Structure formats: structure tokens, C-alpha cells
Amino acid sequence: MADSDVISTAPKPLLRVVLCSPRGFCAGVVRAIDCVERALKRYGAPVYVRHEIVHNRYVVEGLRAKGAIFVEELDEIPDTDAPVIFSAHGVPQSVPAEAKRRNFLALDATCPLVTKVHREAEIHRRRGREILLIGHAGHPEVVGTLGQLPPGAATLIETMADADAFTPRDPAQLAYVTQTTLSTDDTAEIVARLMARFPQIAGPHKEDICYATTNRQEAVKRVAPQVDAMIVVGAPNSSNSMRLKEVAERAGCARAALVQRAADIDWNMFGNIASLGITAGASAPEVLVEETLDAFAKRYTVSVETVSAAEEDMFFPLPRALRENEVAG
Ligand code: SF4
């Protein structure tokens, strides 16, 4: 046992825990997980899922135990009648096309708010506009959005430097869309720079960063300045979780850490604090927040309060095939 794992029998110090609200699962993640569970119930195991259905190891392992098989590409799947589900992040158009060619029963768990961005990009393309996609290279959502367009139709903008360096073919025929899980502040700066350089640039009617990302960041901004440390429960490949850690640091909480679950907590970092903020990325289940809270309660006498930045009641219905199947069944 490491020194940091030793729990003292002396009276426990007090710890004020401030839970950020909203935190954790968003409507798109709930829908995606429901898709896999409903498909398993309806068709039986196995159910194939292209990419992690949502970026959380705990969720993925839970579904794997129930019979989901996770693959990165369709060519890893043998010829099968089993359903093939696309993850919440969305896929390039080539993926459903390939699924159709192979006669897979494809079920699309892409979040409707990602699909909205795909549609915007397609409308801009049809109007002959050159498209800027603000996002992070390599993230599956960015790969999916770029994959709605022919090669060369869109340019990825990751930073202010990219926004400064970009030269359009025609500044009057330019549009931008964004990844849904970016930092709201960073993105606002990049958009402001693009609008200053290209006043005619077309953008979304309502911004592409989704309600869940915005609300979780807003709650962190309120809590971070009033606590000694902040824990973000989430995965390192979860864009919205990574952004929450950055938002906490920028809002004045230097001691912020992303943890996948309680076992990851570095007690050298969190062993001597009087107040702690806790939030969770949109793909992190509440049970992992509870587990984190329990870990602190073993070392501290904990008092818990909640700071709320927004009420959420968003709900996305399941894909039609799963709904119809349920009615038919
Ligand atoms: S974080 Fe936003 S875009 Fe992503 S699944 Fe949740 S609601 Fe949809």
C-alpha cells in the first residue's frame, strides 16, 4: 500500500464539497447508451458498436459485459445479421454507405445535435460556400463532420493562429460550423476573429456548441473560484470533460484534475484541502461521481452543497427503427 493510501484514524478534517449542476450524462449520451441496450434486448447479443458508444470506459465495459462488441472500423465485423450501431459522435458518410453495401442492420446513435451540425455543413456546401470547421483534429466528431463533405470542401480551424493564417478562396462565400463540445470562451474568440477578418462569414443560427457543454462549463465557472481544488470525472478522450478541466483552471482553480474514477485520485494533490468542486463530463455516469464522493468521505468529514447554473430537461427519442421495433414487438 502506498503512503498516500493510508487512511488515518485521527479525527477527519472538514471538507466542503460543491457539486456542479448540471454535470454528467446529457440527453445525447443517454440516447446512445439506450440504443445499445435496446438493441441488445431486441436482437440479443452480439450487437456491434463502431467506436466507443460514448467516451467512458465504465459505460463501455458495462455494455461489453452485456454482449456489445466494440470495433473501430466496419471491416473488423464479420458478415452478420446482428445490428451495427454508430456512436454518439457521428460518422463520415462513407460509414453508412459501407454498412449498406454489406447489408448490415445499421442503427445510428449519432447525437441529434451533431446531426444538426452535419446538416448545416451540407447546406453551406450546397450554397457553394467554403466551410471552416472549428474543432480538434482527430476527434471522431470532427472526422464525422468533415466526412459529410467532399475532400477539400472544409478547412479545420483549431486555434487563433489558424484563424489568422486562413486565406479563403472568396471571403463572400465563407461559412463556419463547430464541434459541439468545445470551450465556449475559446470558440467565441476564434469566431470573433473570423468575423473581424471576414464580415460576410455565415454561421449557425443557434451556436453549434451544445446545451450540455455550455451548461456544464457555466457551472464550473461559478464553482471554480470558490474552491481549493476541482475534480472532473471523465475520460481523457472525452472532449467536453477535458474542456471542463481547462475551464476550472482558467476560472481560478489551479488544482484541477480529470479522473476516470475514484482509484485515479492523486491524494498528494487532494489530501490537504478545505473545499472541493466536483463535476462530470457528459459521458460520465453519476455512479462515478458518487464513488468519488465516497473516496473523499473516507478521508474527510464532508459537507455537500450544489451550485446550479441551469435546469435541463432535454430528451432525444430513440432512432425510429428501435422505436418501431418496440411497437411491433
Ligand atoms: S455532449 Fe452535446 S453533442 Fe455530445 S452527445 Fe451530449 S448533447 Fe449531444
Short mmCIF file of N, CA and C and ligand atoms in Angstrom, two decimals, residues 25-29 54 88-89 111-114 141 180-181 208-213 240 282-283 314 316, ligand 1:
data_model
loop_
_atom_site.label_atom_id
_atom_site.label_comp_id
_atom_site.label_asym_id
_atom_site.label_seq_id
_atom_site.Cartn_x
_atom_site.Cartn_y
_atom_site.Cartn_z
N PHE A 25 -24.19 12.86 -17.45
CA PHE A 25 -24.91 12.47 -18.68
C PHE A 25 -25.77 13.59 -19.27
N CYS A 26 -25.65 13.74 -20.60
CA CYS A 26 -26.52 14.63 -21.37
C CYS A 26 -27.54 13.76 -22.11
N ALA A 27 -28.48 14.44 -22.79
CA ALA A 27 -29.54 13.69 -23.48
C ALA A 27 -28.99 12.83 -24.62
N GLY A 28 -27.92 13.31 -25.28
CA GLY A 28 -27.35 12.56 -26.40
C GLY A 28 -26.67 11.28 -25.93
N VAL A 29 -26.03 11.34 -24.78
CA VAL A 29 -25.36 10.16 -24.22
C VAL A 29 -26.39 9.15 -23.72
N VAL A 54 -19.98 6.03 -26.18
CA VAL A 54 -19.67 7.34 -25.61
C VAL A 54 -18.28 7.19 -24.97
N ALA A 88 -22.29 8.02 -30.63
CA ALA A 88 -22.93 9.34 -30.47
C ALA A 88 -22.18 10.44 -31.20
N HIS A 89 -20.90 10.19 -31.53
CA HIS A 89 -20.07 11.27 -32.10
C HIS A 89 -20.35 11.52 -33.57
N CYS A 111 -25.67 11.76 -31.89
CA CYS A 111 -26.49 12.74 -31.17
C CYS A 111 -27.17 13.67 -32.18
N PRO A 112 -28.46 13.94 -31.99
CA PRO A 112 -29.16 14.83 -32.93
C PRO A 112 -28.51 16.22 -33.03
N LEU A 113 -27.79 16.63 -32.00
CA LEU A 113 -27.14 17.95 -32.07
C LEU A 113 -25.86 17.90 -32.92
N VAL A 114 -25.29 16.72 -33.08
CA VAL A 114 -24.18 16.54 -34.03
C VAL A 114 -24.75 16.47 -35.45
N GLU A 141 -15.86 13.19 -33.69
CA GLU A 141 -16.93 14.08 -34.19
C GLU A 141 -16.42 14.91 -35.36
N THR A 180 -19.30 20.24 -31.26
CA THR A 180 -20.32 20.57 -30.24
C THR A 180 -19.76 20.69 -28.83
N THR A 181 -18.53 20.21 -28.60
CA THR A 181 -18.04 20.07 -27.22
C THR A 181 -16.82 20.93 -26.93
N ASP A 208 -23.34 26.03 -32.42
CA ASP A 208 -23.20 24.58 -32.53
C ASP A 208 -22.76 23.93 -31.22
N ILE A 209 -22.06 24.68 -30.36
CA ILE A 209 -21.68 24.09 -29.07
C ILE A 209 -22.98 23.77 -28.35
N CYS A 210 -23.10 22.53 -27.86
CA CYS A 210 -24.42 22.08 -27.42
C CYS A 210 -24.77 22.60 -26.03
N TYR A 211 -26.04 22.49 -25.71
CA TYR A 211 -26.54 22.99 -24.40
C TYR A 211 -25.80 22.32 -23.24
N ALA A 212 -25.48 21.02 -23.39
CA ALA A 212 -24.87 20.28 -22.28
C ALA A 212 -23.46 20.78 -22.01
N THR A 213 -22.69 20.99 -23.08
CA THR A 213 -21.34 21.52 -22.94
C THR A 213 -21.39 22.91 -22.30
N ASN A 240 -15.52 17.09 -24.05
CA ASN A 240 -16.20 18.02 -23.13
C ASN A 240 -15.63 17.91 -21.71
N ALA A 282 -20.04 14.93 -19.93
CA ALA A 282 -21.36 14.49 -20.40
C ALA A 282 -21.45 12.99 -20.61
N SER A 283 -20.30 12.29 -20.66
CA SER A 283 -20.35 10.84 -20.84
C SER A 283 -20.03 10.08 -19.56
N MET A 314 -33.80 18.24 -21.47
CA MET A 314 -33.69 17.80 -22.87
C MET A 314 -33.88 16.29 -22.97
N PHE A 316 -34.02 13.19 -26.17
CA PHE A 316 -33.99 12.84 -27.59
C PHE A 316 -34.58 11.44 -27.76
S1 SF4 B 1 -22.32 16.48 -25.34
FE1 SF4 B 1 -23.83 17.60 -26.55
S2 SF4 B 1 -23.49 16.97 -28.67
FE2 SF4 B 1 -22.42 15.49 -27.35
S3 SF4 B 1 -23.91 13.85 -27.06
FE3 SF4 B 1 -24.20 15.29 -25.36
S4 SF4 B 1 -25.86 16.68 -26.07
FE4 SF4 B 1 -25.03 15.61 -27.85
#
